[in-house]
Short mmCIF file of C-alpha atoms and ligand atoms in Angstrom, two decimals:
data_model
loop_
_atom_site.label_atom_id
_atom_site.label_comp_id
_atom_site.label_asym_id
_atom_site.label_seq_id
_atom_site.Cartn_x
_atom_site.Cartn_y
_atom_site.Cartn_z
CA UNK A 1 119.45 140.71 64.71
CA UNK A 2 121.35 137.92 67.00
CA UNK A 3 124.06 135.85 65.62
CA UNK A 4 125.96 133.29 68.03
CA UNK A 5 129.60 132.65 66.83
CA UNK A 6 130.01 129.00 67.09
CA UNK A 7 133.48 128.71 67.13
CA UNK A 8 136.49 131.24 67.43
CA UNK A 9 139.69 131.07 69.30
CA UNK A 10 139.64 134.23 71.65
CA UNK A 11 143.02 132.94 73.23
CA UNK A 12 144.52 134.34 70.03
CA UNK A 13 143.35 137.65 71.45
CA UNK A 14 145.50 139.50 74.01
CA UNK A 15 143.53 141.29 76.98
CA UNK A 16 144.19 144.32 75.79
CA UNK A 17 142.64 143.44 72.43
CA UNK A 18 139.66 141.62 73.90
CA UNK A 19 137.42 144.67 75.32
CA UNK A 20 137.08 146.28 71.64
CA UNK A 21 136.95 142.47 69.91
CA UNK A 22 133.97 141.93 72.03
CA UNK A 23 132.21 145.47 71.44
CA UNK A 24 132.42 145.47 67.93
CA UNK A 25 130.94 141.85 68.34
CA UNK A 26 128.08 143.12 70.19
CA UNK A 27 127.97 146.23 67.66
CA UNK A 28 127.61 143.34 65.13
CA UNK A 29 124.80 141.92 66.42
CA UNK A 30 126.87 138.72 67.53
CA UNK A 31 125.66 138.26 70.91
CA UNK A 32 127.02 134.94 71.83
CA UNK A 33 130.50 133.10 71.19
CA UNK A 34 132.01 129.62 71.43
CA UNK A 35 135.76 129.79 72.40
CA UNK A 36 137.07 126.54 71.26
CA UNK A 37 139.80 124.20 72.83
CA UNK A 38 142.63 123.25 71.26
CA UNK A 39 144.73 121.73 74.08
CA UNK A 40 143.60 120.42 77.27
CA UNK A 41 145.77 122.55 79.52
CA UNK A 42 144.08 125.92 77.82
CA UNK A 43 140.96 124.21 79.61
CA UNK A 44 141.52 126.92 82.66
CA UNK A 45 142.13 130.30 80.33
CA UNK A 46 138.80 129.52 78.44
CA UNK A 47 137.40 128.85 81.74
CA UNK A 48 138.40 132.27 82.86
CA UNK A 49 137.12 133.69 80.26
CA UNK A 50 133.63 132.55 80.28
CA UNK A 51 133.47 133.54 83.48
CA UNK A 52 134.62 137.17 82.91
CA UNK A 53 132.14 137.59 80.07
CA UNK A 54 128.21 136.35 80.46
CA UNK A 55 128.32 135.95 76.51
CA UNK A 56 131.23 134.10 76.01
CA UNK A 57 131.13 130.05 76.38
CA UNK A 58 133.79 127.17 75.81
CA UNK A 59 134.58 124.03 74.92
CA UNK A 60 137.15 121.12 76.03
CA UNK A 61 139.20 118.86 73.34
CA UNK A 62 142.85 119.02 71.81
CA UNK A 63 142.82 119.69 67.73
CA UNK A 64 144.24 116.73 65.78
CA UNK A 65 147.24 119.15 65.21
CA UNK A 66 148.44 119.17 68.64
CA UNK A 67 147.29 115.11 69.08
CA UNK A 68 150.95 113.74 69.56
CA UNK A 69 152.30 116.65 72.01
CA UNK A 70 151.04 114.79 74.82
CA UNK A 71 149.51 111.16 75.10
CA UNK A 72 146.31 111.03 73.76
CA UNK A 73 144.30 111.97 77.15
CA UNK A 74 141.60 109.50 78.35
CA UNK A 75 137.84 110.19 77.58
CA UNK A 76 137.15 110.34 81.24
CA UNK A 77 139.67 113.57 81.43
CA UNK A 78 138.14 115.22 78.54
CA UNK A 79 134.71 114.97 80.30
CA UNK A 80 135.73 116.01 83.67
CA UNK A 81 136.95 119.02 82.26
CA UNK A 82 133.36 119.45 80.88
CA UNK A 83 131.91 119.97 84.53
CA UNK A 84 131.69 124.01 84.59
CA UNK A 85 128.43 125.74 83.77
CA UNK A 86 130.02 126.97 80.95
CA UNK A 87 132.06 124.23 79.55
CA UNK A 88 128.94 123.35 76.58
CA UNK A 89 130.93 121.38 74.02
CA UNK A 90 133.94 119.01 73.48
CA UNK A 91 136.71 119.43 71.11
CA UNK A 92 137.90 120.60 68.65
CA UNK A 93 139.19 117.09 67.82
CA UNK A 94 139.06 115.19 64.40
CA UNK A 95 141.36 114.38 61.44
CA UNK A 96 143.59 116.76 59.37
CA UNK A 97 144.95 115.10 56.88
CA UNK A 98 146.13 118.08 54.83
CA UNK A 99 148.85 119.26 57.41
CA UNK A 100 149.41 115.82 58.95
CA UNK A 101 151.47 117.37 61.56
CA UNK A 102 150.62 114.42 63.89
CA UNK A 103 150.67 110.98 62.87
CA UNK A 104 146.98 109.60 61.66
CA UNK A 105 146.96 106.97 64.02
CA UNK A 106 147.42 109.19 66.79
CA UNK A 107 145.19 111.49 65.40
CA UNK A 108 142.25 108.74 65.03
CA UNK A 109 143.17 107.51 68.77
CA UNK A 110 142.34 111.38 69.45
CA UNK A 111 139.26 111.44 67.53
CA UNK A 112 137.95 108.43 69.01
CA UNK A 113 138.55 109.45 72.84
CA UNK A 114 136.55 112.87 71.74
CA UNK A 115 134.06 111.05 70.67
CA UNK A 116 133.82 108.67 73.59
CA UNK A 117 134.03 112.09 75.99
CA UNK A 118 130.98 112.98 73.73
CA UNK A 119 128.70 109.93 74.60
CA UNK A 120 129.71 110.35 78.00
CA UNK A 121 128.54 113.80 78.81
CA UNK A 122 125.96 114.14 76.27
CA UNK A 123 127.82 117.55 75.04
CA UNK A 124 128.23 118.04 71.40
CA UNK A 125 131.59 117.46 69.97
CA UNK A 126 132.92 120.01 67.40
CA UNK A 127 135.03 118.29 64.52
CA UNK A 128 137.59 119.58 62.77
CA UNK A 129 137.56 117.88 59.09
CA UNK A 130 140.49 118.32 56.53
CA UNK A 131 141.25 115.97 53.53
CA UNK A 132 140.22 113.13 55.66
CA UNK A 133 136.20 112.86 54.55
CA UNK A 134 136.15 108.74 54.55
CA UNK A 135 137.65 108.48 58.00
CA UNK A 136 135.69 110.87 59.72
CA UNK A 137 133.00 109.66 58.10
CA UNK A 138 134.13 105.77 59.05
CA UNK A 139 135.20 106.41 62.56
CA UNK A 140 132.01 108.39 63.50
CA UNK A 141 129.75 105.12 62.44
CA UNK A 142 132.16 102.74 64.01
CA UNK A 143 131.83 104.97 67.44
CA UNK A 144 128.05 105.43 67.17
CA UNK A 145 127.88 101.37 66.85
CA UNK A 146 130.34 101.10 69.41
CA UNK A 147 128.95 103.56 72.59
CA UNK A 148 125.84 104.72 71.08
CA UNK A 149 124.66 108.35 69.62
CA UNK A 150 126.42 111.66 70.13
CA UNK A 151 125.66 115.23 69.29
CA UNK A 152 128.67 116.48 66.68
CA UNK A 153 128.92 119.37 64.32
CA UNK A 154 131.47 119.60 61.38
CA UNK A 155 132.95 123.23 62.07
CA UNK A 156 134.28 125.26 59.45
CA UNK A 157 132.85 123.01 56.80
CA UNK A 158 134.93 122.71 53.63
CA UNK A 159 134.49 118.66 52.83
CA UNK A 160 132.84 117.11 50.31
CA UNK A 161 129.21 116.67 50.13
CA UNK A 162 129.14 112.82 50.92
CA UNK A 163 130.38 113.73 54.27
CA UNK A 164 127.84 116.52 54.76
CA UNK A 165 125.24 114.38 53.71
CA UNK A 166 126.65 111.93 56.15
CA UNK A 167 127.24 114.06 59.17
CA UNK A 168 123.15 115.02 58.97
CA UNK A 169 121.88 111.26 58.50
CA UNK A 170 123.91 110.78 61.92
CA UNK A 171 122.31 113.83 63.23
CA UNK A 172 124.97 116.19 63.00
CA UNK A 173 125.20 120.02 62.31
CA UNK A 174 127.45 121.33 59.80
CA UNK A 175 128.72 124.86 60.49
CA UNK A 176 129.93 127.29 57.60
CA UNK A 177 132.64 129.76 58.51
CA UNK A 178 134.52 132.73 56.04
CA UNK A 179 135.15 129.93 53.41
CA UNK A 180 131.09 130.36 52.43
CA UNK A 181 131.93 133.85 50.72
CA UNK A 182 134.92 133.19 49.20
CA UNK A 183 134.35 133.70 45.05
CA UNK A 184 135.27 130.12 44.63
CA UNK A 185 133.48 128.17 46.82
CA UNK A 186 130.53 127.84 44.35
CA UNK A 187 130.37 124.00 45.36
CA UNK A 188 130.21 124.93 49.30
CA UNK A 189 127.58 127.11 48.64
CA UNK A 190 125.90 124.86 46.71
CA UNK A 191 125.81 122.47 49.65
CA UNK A 192 124.58 124.79 52.08
CA UNK A 193 121.63 125.31 50.05
CA UNK A 194 120.89 122.18 49.89
CA UNK A 195 121.18 120.97 53.98
CA UNK A 196 118.56 120.88 55.98
CA UNK A 197 117.47 123.89 57.66
CA UNK A 198 117.47 122.98 60.99
CA UNK A 199 121.23 121.67 60.64
CA UNK A 200 122.80 124.79 59.71
CA UNK A 201 125.16 126.86 62.14
CA UNK A 202 127.83 129.90 61.23
CA UNK A 203 130.91 130.45 63.07
CA UNK A 204 133.83 132.89 62.22
CA UNK A 205 136.97 130.26 63.17
CA UNK A 206 138.75 133.26 64.26
CA UNK A 207 141.47 134.85 63.70
CA UNK A 208 141.77 132.32 60.88
CA UNK A 209 139.56 132.78 57.57
CA UNK A 210 137.86 135.90 57.60
CA UNK A 211 135.09 136.67 55.61
CA UNK A 212 134.15 138.68 52.26
CA UNK A 213 134.78 141.55 51.93
CA UNK A 214 137.85 141.46 54.98
CA UNK A 215 139.41 138.36 53.30
CA UNK A 216 143.03 138.44 54.70
CA UNK A 217 142.67 140.12 57.37
CA UNK A 218 142.59 138.70 60.78
CA UNK A 219 139.21 137.41 61.68
CA UNK A 220 137.07 138.30 64.94
CA UNK A 221 133.44 137.41 66.22
CA UNK A 222 131.70 140.66 64.55
CA UNK A 223 132.18 139.06 61.05
CA UNK A 224 130.36 136.09 61.27
CA UNK A 225 127.85 138.82 60.28
CA UNK A 226 129.37 138.66 56.61
CA UNK A 227 129.08 134.51 56.55
CA UNK A 228 125.44 134.79 57.87
CA UNK A 229 124.57 137.50 55.09
CA UNK A 230 126.06 134.96 52.29
CA UNK A 231 124.16 132.08 54.07
CA UNK A 232 121.13 133.93 54.20
CA UNK A 233 121.17 134.79 49.89
CA UNK A 234 122.06 131.47 49.66
CA UNK A 235 119.42 129.82 51.51
CA UNK A 236 116.96 132.85 49.91
CA UNK A 237 115.84 133.93 53.79
CA UNK A 238 116.34 137.56 55.15
CA UNK A 239 118.75 138.25 57.49
CA UNK A 240 116.79 138.17 60.36
CA UNK A 241 115.31 134.79 59.60
CA UNK A 242 118.91 133.02 59.10
CA UNK A 243 120.37 134.47 62.11
CA UNK A 244 116.84 133.33 64.23
CA UNK A 245 117.42 129.74 62.80
CA UNK A 246 121.06 129.31 63.21
CA UNK A 247 120.65 130.72 66.75
CA UNK A 248 117.28 128.38 67.26
CA UNK A 249 119.66 125.26 66.31
CA UNK A 250 122.76 126.27 68.18
CA UNK A 251 120.51 125.68 71.63
CA UNK A 252 119.74 122.54 70.31
CA UNK A 253 122.60 121.59 69.89
CA UNK A 254 124.58 122.90 72.70
CA UNK A 255 121.86 122.27 75.29
CA UNK A 256 124.13 124.05 78.48
CA UNK A 257 123.74 127.00 76.33
CA UNK A 258 119.88 127.74 77.27
ZN1 LIG B 1 138.98 123.68 63.21
#
């Protein structure tokens, strides 16, 4: 069984920890992973990490939490940082109205800049959405009207059904994390059950949100296997079939990761 962790933050692990994290991933059948950008200045480290391991990819972007730390980047600047062959996506960017760590207007400008970078490069945008369903859907539509189609996924999906459906309607993908395995996530599992199979992805969002049965522990890419198992059960698929499905979906969306 070959799984891909489509969203993790490997820069949270020290150089000493990383070899064992990667070994456990490989033992769990997690053959590739994407380490996700949250600040532009992190790009050189992500690039070095991706160059050091054949199965690590990376993305470039500014997390909504960090949107006010620096002036909002020009889309061209974000796009230029993805020239490297292992930079396969943009993000994560989006809106987080739960923590509101940056003013909402700045978060929106930041999100729009990332959408424009996705349009310019043809690379998929990893979207962080928390308590901002309506504005996420609205900005996706507005920027599509303005600048044309772009590829994207809603990462660590925990929003409402309407946003999942709006995303799918616009050609987007939906990525499920350990939240899917939590006992109280009944509604989330119902959404996961109902979405089109060809739009499903799995991720850890490590080091956050470890799945059951390791909830509360530090998460790492190996543990995406637990989320994949629950998604397989939810969809009535064998684990192997679910792994093949999500891997095929990943390759279709992240075209540079071929
Ligand atoms: Zn996120």
